[in-house]
Amino acid sequence: MDILTDIAILVLAAFVGFEVISKVPNTLHTPLMSGTNAIHGIVLLGGLLVLSSAAGALNKVLLVIAIAFGTINIVGGFLVTDRMLEMFKGRGGRRRPEEDRAE
Amino acid sequence: MILATSFFQDHHFIEALYIVAFALFIVGLRGLAGPRTAPAGNRLAAVGMLIALIATLLITHVIRTGGDVALMAVGIGVGTAVGIPAARSVRMTAMPQMVALFNGVGGGAVALIAWVEYRRRFPGAGGAHWDLKAEIPSLFAAIIGSISFWGSNIAFAKLQELLPGRPIQLPAQRFINGLLLLVAVVSAVILASGTHSQALFILGILAAAAVLGNMVVLPIGGADMPVVISLLNAFTGISAAMTGIALDNTALIVAGTLVGASGSILTNMMAVAMNRSVPAIVAGGFGGGGTTPAAAAGDEDRQVRATSADDVAIQLSYADRVVVVPGYGMAVAQAQHAVRELMDELETRGVNVDFAIHPVAGRMPGHMNVLLAEADVPYEKLKEMDEINPEFPQTDVSLVIGANDVTNPDARENEGSPIYGMPILDVDRSGQVIVLKRSMNTGFAGIDNPLFYNENTALLFGDAKESVSQVVAEVKELG
């Protein structure tokens, strides 16, 4: 693809990001951070792409480490966010009627 | 195997899958706007990630021709084996350091990929792949990724208390930091302009950025951690987007940019909430570790009033409205469950209990909310600063649990104070203030808090969890 197309995508994504994130309340900032944290684990895909054309032991070792790092980032990030958000929902039994109405 | 390049491996099909993935990321992030929709939002984003991963594996050259599936499986397997238990077992109070660590590995992955990209495209080593369009963003990604990796690791070590949380001052640090940044940038320019030297890449880019990452985060005090963590999060996002431009992969560009945007917004919000600029925070050393301005100028005659658990219990039980102000002290003492119990006891006695959450309370954005949610405090009881501040004059008792600087009236009144201008919770305007504190030490900013000397303030010394549990017991005895 043309580099200008890449940059256009980047700029538009930045505006979407600003719009979407501005609506998240302070209360949910920790899950927001760990959730977006998981999303940048997408560099894993970069590792996979480069590995397919990499030659040499060092390159391969570096990439396997990168892939492992990216996977930790994704798997850990989404799981931990899920754990936190389940707590925000409130656990069974303790949920109060007024809580169910909200949101 | 006779497998023609099928429809599924068509370039357009893969791009279409990526577009589905972006849509899921964006819808997922939108879901985070409310606690009801947030869990589904997070899962949608995870599904988006899975789709993007599958799409990438479908790309012809990734697996079908030449791809080393075994190595991919090893990397993904190790990552999963490390990530799942870490995420499952981490305690809610340790969440800031966990996020810092996950952020760091992301940055590390970016730096490693950029390194291999450089090696692969290096013309001497058989690569005719030299391409400025790919190399410039890749060099940029290497610098930012390396800063993010090392900075996050230092942040982790500080939060985990492997390193002291107070600012660690290094001599001439601003000058050295500037110099390191200059070295990294100049190295990048030299490499991009056609001089090829792997030594320069390793030393000038990776190592200089690594030292810079260390130097920038070491002097930053614990109270500024929310800003640093969101800033590093933004860095990793931006570096992932740069990797995406280098590899011409839209999934990386969009996802990385979304994270970069979100991290930048959060960083800015945190800085505004402390009335400080991001550069000032990064310059670090706030409150200057060693000397405490607290001991300054003729304050010796001021007295604090210590109180006891049974007095606190009586005050709370006979109040109409109580506002709890939690801070990092509550997290350290793991007092959130005891606090919830106190809330329950008071509410059965008809006391209206709310929680006032300062945007930078704790060590990461929204830290207190996570802890209180863990203890099953209803989401609706957690009030943001602007919402609760007008209500303090109608509040009978404010119960400050391990929070200090975010309640310091000097921020409002004393122009000479280092935190002057920072928005605070106006607890001093409520009828009575009870402060739970371990000792008379100053907060992380190292600044004295006149709130403690007010006539309507009483201090209950001790570990926050024990103090709250004692108060709960006393409240129960009141019957």
Coordinates of C-alpha atoms in Angstrom, one line a residue:
Chain A
M1 CA 0.0 0.0 0.0
D2 CA 0.9 3.6 -0.5
I3 CA 2.6 5.2 2.5
L4 CA 0.1 8.0 2.3
T5 CA -2.7 5.6 2.6
D6 CA -1.1 4.1 5.7
I7 CA -0.8 7.6 7.2
A8 CA -4.4 8.4 6.4
I9 CA -5.5 5.3 8.2
L10 CA -3.4 6.2 11.1
V11 CA -4.8 9.8 11.4
L12 CA -8.4 8.6 11.1
A13 CA -7.8 5.9 13.7
A14 CA -6.4 8.5 16.0
F15 CA -9.5 10.6 15.7
V16 CA -11.7 7.5 16.3
G17 CA -9.6 6.7 19.3
F18 CA -9.9 10.2 20.8
E19 CA -13.7 10.2 20.3
V20 CA -14.3 6.7 21.8
I21 CA -12.0 7.1 24.8
S22 CA -13.3 10.5 25.8
K23 CA -16.5 8.9 26.7
V24 CA -15.1 6.4 29.3
P25 CA -15.7 7.6 32.9
N26 CA -12.9 8.0 35.4
T27 CA -14.2 5.0 37.3
L28 CA -13.4 2.6 34.5
H29 CA -9.9 4.0 33.7
T30 CA -8.0 1.0 35.0
P31 CA -9.9 -1.6 32.9
L32 CA -9.6 0.8 30.0
M33 CA -5.9 1.0 30.4
S34 CA -5.4 -2.7 30.7
G35 CA -7.8 -3.4 27.8
T36 CA -6.0 -1.0 25.5
N37 CA -2.8 -2.5 26.8
A38 CA -4.0 -5.9 25.5
I39 CA -4.8 -4.4 22.1
H40 CA -1.3 -3.2 21.5
G41 CA -0.2 -6.8 21.9
I42 CA -1.2 -6.9 18.3
V43 CA 2.5 -6.5 17.5
L44 CA 2.4 -10.3 17.8
L45 CA 1.1 -10.2 14.2
G46 CA 4.2 -8.2 13.3
G47 CA 6.4 -10.9 14.8
L48 CA 4.6 -13.6 12.8
L49 CA 4.9 -11.7 9.6
V50 CA 8.6 -11.1 10.0
L51 CA 9.3 -14.6 11.1
S52 CA 8.0 -16.0 7.9
S53 CA 10.8 -14.3 6.0
A54 CA 13.5 -14.3 8.6
A55 CA 16.6 -16.4 8.2
G56 CA 19.4 -17.1 10.7
A57 CA 19.3 -18.3 14.2
L58 CA 19.6 -15.0 16.0
N59 CA 16.8 -13.5 14.0
K60 CA 14.6 -16.4 14.8
V61 CA 15.4 -16.4 18.5
L62 CA 14.6 -12.7 18.7
L63 CA 11.4 -13.2 16.9
V64 CA 10.2 -16.1 19.1
I65 CA 10.9 -13.9 22.1
A66 CA 8.9 -11.1 20.5
I67 CA 6.0 -13.4 19.7
A68 CA 6.0 -14.7 23.3
F69 CA 6.1 -11.1 24.6
G70 CA 3.2 -10.1 22.3
T71 CA 1.2 -13.2 23.4
I72 CA 1.7 -12.4 27.1
N73 CA 0.6 -8.9 26.3
I74 CA -2.6 -10.0 24.6
V75 CA -3.6 -13.0 26.7
G76 CA -2.7 -11.4 30.0
G77 CA -4.2 -8.1 29.2
F78 CA -7.6 -9.3 28.1
L79 CA -7.9 -11.8 31.0
V80 CA -7.0 -9.3 33.6
T81 CA -9.4 -6.8 32.2
D82 CA -12.1 -9.4 32.2
R83 CA -11.4 -10.2 35.8
M84 CA -11.6 -6.6 36.8
L85 CA -14.8 -5.9 34.8
E86 CA -16.6 -8.8 36.3
M87 CA -16.0 -7.2 39.7
F88 CA -17.5 -3.9 38.5
K89 CA -20.7 -5.9 37.5
G90 CA -21.0 -7.0 41.1
R91 CA -21.2 -10.6 42.1
G92 CA -24.4 -12.7 42.5
G93 CA -26.5 -12.1 45.6
R94 CA -25.0 -8.8 46.5
R95 CA -26.5 -7.0 43.5
R96 CA -29.1 -4.5 44.5
P97 CA -32.2 -3.5 42.6
E98 CA -31.1 0.1 42.0
E99 CA -27.8 -1.3 40.5
D100 CA -29.6 -3.2 37.8
R101 CA -31.5 -0.2 36.6
A102 CA -28.3 1.8 36.0
E103 CA -26.5 1.7 32.7
Chain B
M1 CA -0.6 -31.0 -0.6
I2 CA -2.4 -29.5 -3.5
L3 CA -3.7 -26.3 -2.2
A4 CA -4.2 -23.5 -4.6
T5 CA -4.2 -20.0 -3.2
S6 CA -7.8 -20.1 -2.1
F7 CA -10.3 -17.4 -1.7
F8 CA -9.4 -17.3 2.0
Q9 CA -5.8 -16.4 1.3
D10 CA -6.8 -13.6 -1.1
H11 CA -5.3 -10.3 -0.1
H12 CA -8.7 -8.7 -0.1
F13 CA -10.2 -11.3 2.1
I14 CA -7.5 -10.8 4.7
E15 CA -7.9 -7.0 4.6
A16 CA -11.7 -7.5 5.0
L17 CA -11.0 -9.6 8.1
Y18 CA -8.8 -6.9 9.5
I19 CA -11.6 -4.4 9.0
V20 CA -13.9 -6.7 11.0
A21 CA -11.3 -6.8 13.7
F22 CA -11.0 -2.9 13.8
A23 CA -14.8 -2.6 14.0
L24 CA -14.8 -5.0 17.0
F25 CA -11.9 -3.1 18.7
I26 CA -13.9 0.2 18.4
V27 CA -17.2 -1.3 19.4
G28 CA -15.4 -3.0 22.3
L29 CA -13.8 0.2 23.5
R30 CA -17.1 2.0 23.3
G31 CA -18.6 -0.7 25.5
L32 CA -16.1 0.3 28.2
A33 CA -18.1 3.5 28.7
G34 CA -20.3 1.8 31.3
P35 CA -19.9 -1.0 33.8
R36 CA -22.8 -3.0 32.4
T37 CA -21.5 -3.1 28.8
A38 CA -17.8 -3.2 29.7
P39 CA -17.3 -7.0 30.1
A40 CA -18.9 -7.6 26.7
G41 CA -16.9 -4.8 25.2
N42 CA -13.6 -6.3 26.4
R43 CA -14.6 -9.7 25.0
L44 CA -15.5 -8.2 21.7
A45 CA -12.1 -6.6 21.5
A46 CA -10.5 -10.0 22.3
V47 CA -12.6 -11.6 19.5
G48 CA -11.3 -8.9 17.2
M49 CA -7.8 -9.8 18.2
L50 CA -8.4 -13.5 17.4
I51 CA -9.8 -12.6 14.0
A52 CA -6.8 -10.4 13.2
L53 CA -4.5 -13.2 14.3
I54 CA -6.3 -15.8 12.1
A55 CA -6.2 -13.4 9.2
T56 CA -2.5 -12.9 9.6
L57 CA -1.9 -16.7 9.7
L58 CA -3.9 -16.9 6.4
I59 CA -1.5 -14.6 4.6
T60 CA 0.1 -16.8 2.0
H61 CA 3.7 -16.4 3.0
V62 CA 3.1 -16.7 6.8
I63 CA 2.4 -20.4 7.1
R64 CA 1.8 -21.9 3.6
T65 CA 5.2 -21.0 2.2
G66 CA 8.3 -20.8 4.2
G67 CA 6.7 -20.0 7.6
D68 CA 8.2 -21.7 10.6
V69 CA 5.0 -23.0 12.3
A70 CA 6.9 -24.8 15.1
L71 CA 8.7 -21.6 16.1
M72 CA 5.4 -19.6 16.0
A73 CA 3.8 -22.3 18.2
V74 CA 6.7 -22.1 20.7
G75 CA 6.4 -18.3 20.9
I76 CA 2.6 -18.3 21.3
G77 CA 2.7 -21.3 23.6
V78 CA 5.3 -19.8 26.0
G79 CA 3.4 -16.5 25.9
T80 CA 0.1 -18.1 26.8
A81 CA 1.7 -20.3 29.5
V82 CA 3.1 -17.2 31.2
G83 CA 0.2 -14.8 30.5
I84 CA -2.7 -16.9 31.8
P85 CA -1.4 -17.7 35.3
A86 CA -0.1 -14.2 35.7
A87 CA -3.4 -12.7 34.9
R88 CA -5.4 -15.2 36.9
S89 CA -3.4 -14.9 40.1
V90 CA -2.5 -11.2 40.3
R91 CA -4.2 -9.5 43.3
M92 CA -6.2 -6.4 42.6
T93 CA -3.9 -4.3 44.7
A94 CA -1.0 -5.4 42.5
M95 CA -2.8 -4.3 39.3
P96 CA -0.7 -1.2 38.5
Q97 CA 2.5 -3.2 38.4
M98 CA 0.8 -6.0 36.3
V99 CA -0.4 -3.5 33.8
A100 CA 3.1 -1.9 33.7
L101 CA 4.6 -5.3 33.1
F102 CA 2.2 -6.3 30.3
N103 CA 2.9 -2.9 28.8
G104 CA 6.6 -3.5 29.0
V105 CA 6.6 -6.8 27.1
G106 CA 4.5 -5.2 24.3
G107 CA 7.2 -2.5 24.0
G108 CA 9.9 -5.1 24.1
A109 CA 8.2 -7.1 21.3
V110 CA 8.2 -3.9 19.2
A111 CA 11.9 -3.2 19.8
L112 CA 12.9 -6.8 18.9
I113 CA 10.8 -6.8 15.7
A114 CA 12.4 -3.6 14.7
W115 CA 15.9 -5.0 15.3
V116 CA 15.2 -8.1 13.2
E117 CA 13.7 -5.8 10.5
Y118 CA 16.9 -3.9 10.5
R119 CA 19.0 -7.1 10.3
R120 CA 16.8 -8.5 7.5
R121 CA 16.9 -5.4 5.4
F122 CA 20.6 -4.7 6.0
P123 CA 22.0 -4.7 2.4
G124 CA 25.3 -6.3 3.3
A125 CA 23.5 -9.4 4.6
G126 CA 22.0 -10.4 1.3
G127 CA 18.9 -8.2 1.7
A128 CA 17.9 -6.1 -1.2
H129 CA 15.1 -5.0 1.0
W130 CA 16.4 -1.6 1.9
D131 CA 13.4 0.7 1.8
L132 CA 13.2 4.1 3.5
K133 CA 9.5 4.0 3.7
A134 CA 9.8 0.9 5.9
E135 CA 13.0 1.7 7.7
I136 CA 12.1 5.2 9.1
P137 CA 9.0 4.1 11.0
S138 CA 10.9 0.9 12.0
L139 CA 13.7 3.0 13.6
F140 CA 11.2 5.2 15.3
A141 CA 9.4 2.1 16.6
A142 CA 12.8 0.7 17.9
I143 CA 13.4 3.9 19.9
I144 CA 9.9 4.2 21.4
G145 CA 9.6 0.5 22.0
S146 CA 12.9 0.3 23.8
I147 CA 12.0 3.3 26.0
S148 CA 8.7 1.7 26.8
F149 CA 10.1 -1.7 27.7
W150 CA 12.7 -0.4 30.1
G151 CA 10.5 2.4 31.5
S152 CA 7.7 0.0 32.2
N153 CA 10.1 -2.4 33.9
I154 CA 11.4 0.3 36.2
A155 CA 7.8 1.3 36.9
F156 CA 7.0 -2.3 37.7
A157 CA 10.0 -2.5 40.0
K158 CA 9.0 0.7 41.8
L159 CA 5.4 -0.4 42.3
Q160 CA 6.4 -3.9 43.4
E161 CA 8.8 -2.1 45.8
L162 CA 11.8 -3.8 44.4
L163 CA 13.1 -0.3 44.0
P164 CA 12.2 2.6 46.4
G165 CA 9.0 4.4 45.3
R166 CA 10.4 7.8 46.2
P167 CA 12.1 9.8 43.4
I168 CA 15.7 8.6 42.8
Q169 CA 17.6 11.7 41.8
L170 CA 20.5 11.2 39.4
P171 CA 23.0 13.9 38.7
A172 CA 22.5 16.1 35.7
Q173 CA 19.6 13.9 34.6
R174 CA 17.9 16.4 32.4
F175 CA 21.1 17.0 30.5
I176 CA 21.9 13.3 30.2
N177 CA 18.3 12.5 29.1
G178 CA 18.4 15.2 26.4
L179 CA 21.8 13.9 25.3
L180 CA 20.5 10.3 25.1
L181 CA 17.5 11.3 23.1
L182 CA 19.8 13.2 20.8
V183 CA 22.1 10.2 20.4
A184 CA 19.1 8.0 19.5
V185 CA 17.7 10.4 17.0
V186 CA 21.0 11.2 15.4
S187 CA 21.8 7.4 15.1
A188 CA 18.4 6.9 13.5
V189 CA 19.1 9.7 11.0
I190 CA 22.6 8.3 10.2
L191 CA 21.2 4.8 9.7
A192 CA 18.3 6.0 7.6
S193 CA 20.5 8.1 5.4
G194 CA 22.3 5.0 4.3
T195 CA 25.2 4.2 6.6
H196 CA 24.8 0.7 7.7
S197 CA 26.2 -0.5 11.0
Q198 CA 24.5 -3.0 13.2
A199 CA 26.7 -1.8 16.1
L200 CA 25.2 1.7 15.7
F201 CA 21.7 0.2 15.7
I202 CA 22.3 -1.7 18.9
L203 CA 24.2 1.0 20.8
G204 CA 22.8 4.2 19.3
I205 CA 19.2 3.1 19.1
L206 CA 18.4 0.2 21.4
A207 CA 20.9 0.9 24.2
A208 CA 20.5 4.6 24.2
A209 CA 16.7 4.3 24.4
A210 CA 17.0 1.6 27.1
V211 CA 19.1 3.9 29.3
L212 CA 16.8 6.8 28.5
G213 CA 13.8 4.7 29.6
N214 CA 15.5 3.9 32.9
M215 CA 16.6 7.4 33.5
V216 CA 13.2 8.9 32.8
V217 CA 11.2 6.7 35.1
L218 CA 13.7 6.3 38.0
P219 CA 13.3 9.9 39.3
I220 CA 9.5 9.8 39.1
G221 CA 7.8 9.6 42.5
G222 CA 5.0 7.1 43.3
A223 CA 2.3 9.7 43.2
D224 CA 3.1 10.4 39.6
M225 CA 2.8 6.8 38.6
P226 CA -0.7 7.1 37.1
V227 CA 0.7 9.6 34.6
V228 CA 3.8 7.5 33.8
I229 CA 1.9 4.3 33.2
S230 CA -0.6 5.8 30.8
L231 CA 2.2 7.6 29.0
L232 CA 4.2 4.4 28.5
N233 CA 0.9 2.7 27.4
A234 CA 0.6 5.4 24.7
F235 CA 4.2 4.9 23.7
T236 CA 3.8 1.2 23.1
G237 CA 0.7 1.9 21.1
I238 CA 2.4 4.4 18.9
S239 CA 5.4 2.1 18.4
A240 CA 3.1 -0.7 17.4
A241 CA 1.5 1.6 14.8
M242 CA 4.9 2.5 13.5
T243 CA 5.7 -1.2 13.1
G244 CA 2.5 -1.5 11.2
I245 CA 3.6 1.2 8.7
A246 CA 7.0 -0.5 8.4
L247 CA 5.3 -3.9 7.7
D248 CA 2.5 -2.3 5.7
N249 CA 0.0 -4.0 7.9
T250 CA -3.3 -2.1 8.6
A251 CA -4.2 -4.2 11.6
L252 CA -1.1 -3.0 13.5
I253 CA -1.6 0.6 12.3
V254 CA -5.2 0.9 13.5
A255 CA -4.9 -1.0 16.8
G256 CA -1.6 0.7 17.7
T257 CA -3.1 4.1 17.0
L258 CA -6.2 3.5 19.0
V259 CA -4.0 2.6 22.0
G260 CA -1.8 5.6 21.3
A261 CA -4.8 7.9 21.3
S262 CA -6.3 6.4 24.4
G263 CA -3.0 6.5 26.3
S264 CA -2.5 10.2 25.3
I265 CA -5.9 11.2 26.5
L266 CA -5.5 9.4 29.8
T267 CA -2.0 10.9 30.3
N268 CA -3.4 14.3 29.7
M269 CA -6.4 13.8 32.0
M270 CA -4.1 12.6 34.8
A271 CA -1.8 15.6 34.3
V272 CA -4.7 18.0 34.4
A273 CA -6.0 16.3 37.6
M274 CA -2.7 17.2 39.2
N275 CA -2.5 20.6 37.7
R276 CA 0.9 19.8 36.3
S277 CA 2.3 19.5 32.8
V278 CA 3.3 16.2 31.3
P279 CA 6.9 17.4 30.7
A280 CA 7.2 18.6 34.3
I281 CA 6.1 15.2 35.5
V282 CA 8.6 13.4 33.2
A283 CA 11.3 15.7 34.4
G284 CA 10.5 14.1 37.7
G285 CA 11.8 14.5 41.2
F286 CA 8.6 16.1 42.6
G287 CA 8.8 17.0 46.3
G288 CA 12.5 16.2 46.3
G289 CA 12.8 12.9 48.3
G290 CA 15.2 14.1 51.0
T291 CA 14.0 17.4 52.4
T292 CA 10.5 17.6 53.6
P293 CA 9.0 21.1 53.3
A294 CA 6.7 19.9 56.1
A295 CA 9.2 20.8 58.8
A296 CA 9.4 24.4 57.6
A297 CA 8.7 27.6 59.4
G298 CA 7.3 27.6 62.9
D299 CA 4.7 24.9 62.6
E300 CA 5.8 23.3 65.9
D301 CA 3.0 24.6 68.0
R302 CA 0.3 23.1 65.8
Q303 CA -1.4 20.1 67.4
V304 CA -3.1 17.2 65.9
R305 CA -6.0 15.5 67.7
A306 CA -5.8 11.8 67.9
T307 CA -9.0 9.8 68.3
S308 CA -10.0 6.2 69.1
A309 CA -11.9 3.6 67.2
D310 CA -14.9 3.8 69.5
D311 CA -15.2 7.6 69.1
V312 CA -15.0 7.2 65.4
A313 CA -17.7 4.5 65.5
I314 CA -20.0 6.8 67.5
Q315 CA -19.5 9.7 65.1
L316 CA -20.1 7.6 62.1
S317 CA -23.2 5.8 63.4
Y318 CA -25.0 9.0 64.4
A319 CA -24.2 10.8 61.1
D320 CA -26.7 11.2 58.3
R321 CA -24.2 11.3 55.6
V322 CA -20.6 9.9 55.5
V323 CA -18.2 10.3 52.6
V324 CA -15.3 7.9 52.4
V325 CA -12.1 9.2 50.7
P326 CA -9.8 6.3 49.8
G327 CA -6.2 6.7 48.8
Y328 CA -3.1 4.6 48.2
G329 CA -3.0 3.7 52.0
M330 CA -6.2 1.7 51.6
A331 CA -4.5 -0.3 48.8
V332 CA -1.4 -1.0 50.7
A333 CA -3.3 -2.2 53.8
Q334 CA -5.7 -4.2 51.6
A335 CA -8.5 -2.5 53.6
Q336 CA -11.1 -2.5 50.9
H337 CA -13.1 -5.4 52.2
A338 CA -13.1 -4.0 55.7
V339 CA -14.3 -0.7 54.3
R340 CA -17.1 -2.4 52.5
E341 CA -18.1 -4.0 55.7
L342 CA -18.1 -0.7 57.4
M343 CA -20.3 0.7 54.7
D344 CA -22.8 -2.1 55.1
E345 CA -23.0 -1.7 58.9
L346 CA -23.5 2.1 58.6
E347 CA -26.1 1.7 55.9
T348 CA -28.2 -0.7 58.0
R349 CA -28.3 2.1 60.5
G350 CA -29.6 4.5 57.9
V351 CA -26.4 6.3 57.3
N352 CA -25.9 7.4 53.7
V353 CA -22.4 6.4 52.6
D354 CA -20.7 7.5 49.4
F355 CA -17.1 7.3 48.1
A356 CA -15.2 10.2 46.8
I357 CA -12.6 9.2 44.2
H358 CA -9.9 11.6 43.2
P359 CA -8.7 11.0 39.6
V360 CA -5.1 10.4 40.7
A361 CA -5.8 8.5 43.9
G362 CA -3.6 5.4 44.0
R363 CA -1.0 4.4 41.5
M364 CA -2.9 4.1 38.3
P365 CA -5.9 5.8 36.8
G366 CA -9.0 4.4 38.4
H367 CA -7.0 2.3 40.9
M368 CA -9.4 2.9 43.8
N369 CA -12.4 2.0 41.7
V370 CA -11.0 -1.4 40.9
L371 CA -10.3 -2.2 44.6
L372 CA -13.7 -1.1 45.8
A373 CA -15.4 -3.0 43.0
E374 CA -13.4 -6.0 44.1
A375 CA -15.0 -5.6 47.6
D376 CA -18.5 -5.3 46.0
V377 CA -19.1 -1.6 46.7
P378 CA -21.8 -0.7 44.2
Y379 CA -20.5 1.3 41.2
E380 CA -23.1 4.1 41.8
K381 CA -21.5 4.9 45.2
L382 CA -18.2 5.8 43.6
K383 CA -18.4 9.5 43.0
E384 CA -16.0 11.5 40.8
M385 CA -14.5 14.6 42.2
D386 CA -16.6 17.2 40.4
E387 CA -19.8 15.4 41.5
I388 CA -18.9 15.0 45.2
N389 CA -17.2 18.3 45.9
P390 CA -20.4 20.4 46.1
E391 CA -21.7 17.9 48.6
F392 CA -19.0 18.1 51.3
P393 CA -20.7 21.0 53.1
Q394 CA -23.7 18.8 53.6
T395 CA -21.6 15.9 54.7
D396 CA -21.4 15.1 58.5
V397 CA -18.3 13.0 58.5
S398 CA -15.6 12.6 55.9
L399 CA -13.5 9.4 56.5
V400 CA -10.1 9.8 54.8
I401 CA -8.4 6.4 54.4
G402 CA -4.8 6.6 53.5
A403 CA -5.2 9.6 51.2
N404 CA -3.2 12.7 51.8
D405 CA -2.2 15.0 49.0
V406 CA -5.5 14.8 47.2
T407 CA -7.2 16.3 50.3
N408 CA -4.6 19.0 51.0
P409 CA -6.3 22.4 51.3
D410 CA -3.0 24.1 50.6
A411 CA -3.6 23.1 46.9
R412 CA -6.6 25.5 47.0
E413 CA -5.3 28.3 49.4
N414 CA -1.5 28.4 49.7
E415 CA 0.1 29.9 46.6
G416 CA 3.5 28.9 47.9
S417 CA 2.7 25.2 48.1
P418 CA 4.2 22.9 45.4
I419 CA 0.8 21.4 44.8
Y420 CA -1.0 24.8 44.6
G421 CA -3.7 24.7 41.9
M422 CA -4.2 20.9 41.9
P423 CA -7.9 20.2 42.2
I424 CA -8.6 18.4 45.5
L425 CA -11.4 16.8 47.3
D426 CA -12.8 19.5 49.7
V427 CA -13.1 17.2 52.7
D428 CA -12.2 20.1 55.0
R429 CA -15.6 21.6 54.2
S430 CA -17.5 18.7 55.8
G431 CA -18.7 18.8 59.4
Q432 CA -16.1 16.4 60.8
V433 CA -13.0 14.8 59.2
I434 CA -11.5 11.6 60.4
V435 CA -8.2 10.7 58.9
L436 CA -6.8 7.1 59.1
K437 CA -3.1 7.3 58.9
R438 CA -0.1 5.0 59.7
S439 CA 1.9 7.9 61.1
M440 CA 2.5 11.6 60.8
N441 CA 4.7 11.1 57.8
T442 CA 4.0 13.3 54.8
G443 CA 2.5 11.9 51.7
F444 CA 4.4 10.9 48.6
A445 CA 4.7 14.5 47.5
G446 CA 6.5 15.1 50.9
I447 CA 4.3 18.1 51.6
D448 CA 2.7 18.9 55.0
N449 CA -1.1 18.8 55.1
P450 CA -2.8 21.5 57.1
L451 CA -6.0 19.5 57.0
F452 CA -4.6 17.4 59.9
Y453 CA -4.3 20.5 62.2
N454 CA -7.9 21.7 61.6
E455 CA -10.2 21.9 64.6
N456 CA -12.7 19.6 63.0
T457 CA -10.1 16.9 62.1
A458 CA -9.3 13.9 64.2
L459 CA -6.6 11.3 63.4
L460 CA -6.9 7.6 64.0
F461 CA -3.4 6.2 63.8
G462 CA -2.6 2.6 62.7
D463 CA -2.8 0.3 59.8
A464 CA -5.8 1.2 57.7
K465 CA -7.3 -2.3 57.7
E466 CA -6.9 -2.9 61.4
S467 CA -8.3 0.6 62.2
V468 CA -11.4 0.0 59.9
S469 CA -12.0 -3.4 61.4
Q470 CA -11.9 -2.0 64.9
V471 CA -14.3 0.7 63.9
V472 CA -16.6 -1.9 62.4
A473 CA -16.5 -3.9 65.7
E474 CA -17.3 -0.9 67.7
V475 CA -20.2 0.1 65.4
K476 CA -21.6 -3.4 65.9
E477 CA -21.4 -3.1 69.6
L478 CA -23.4 0.1 69.5
G479 CA -26.2 -2.2 68.5

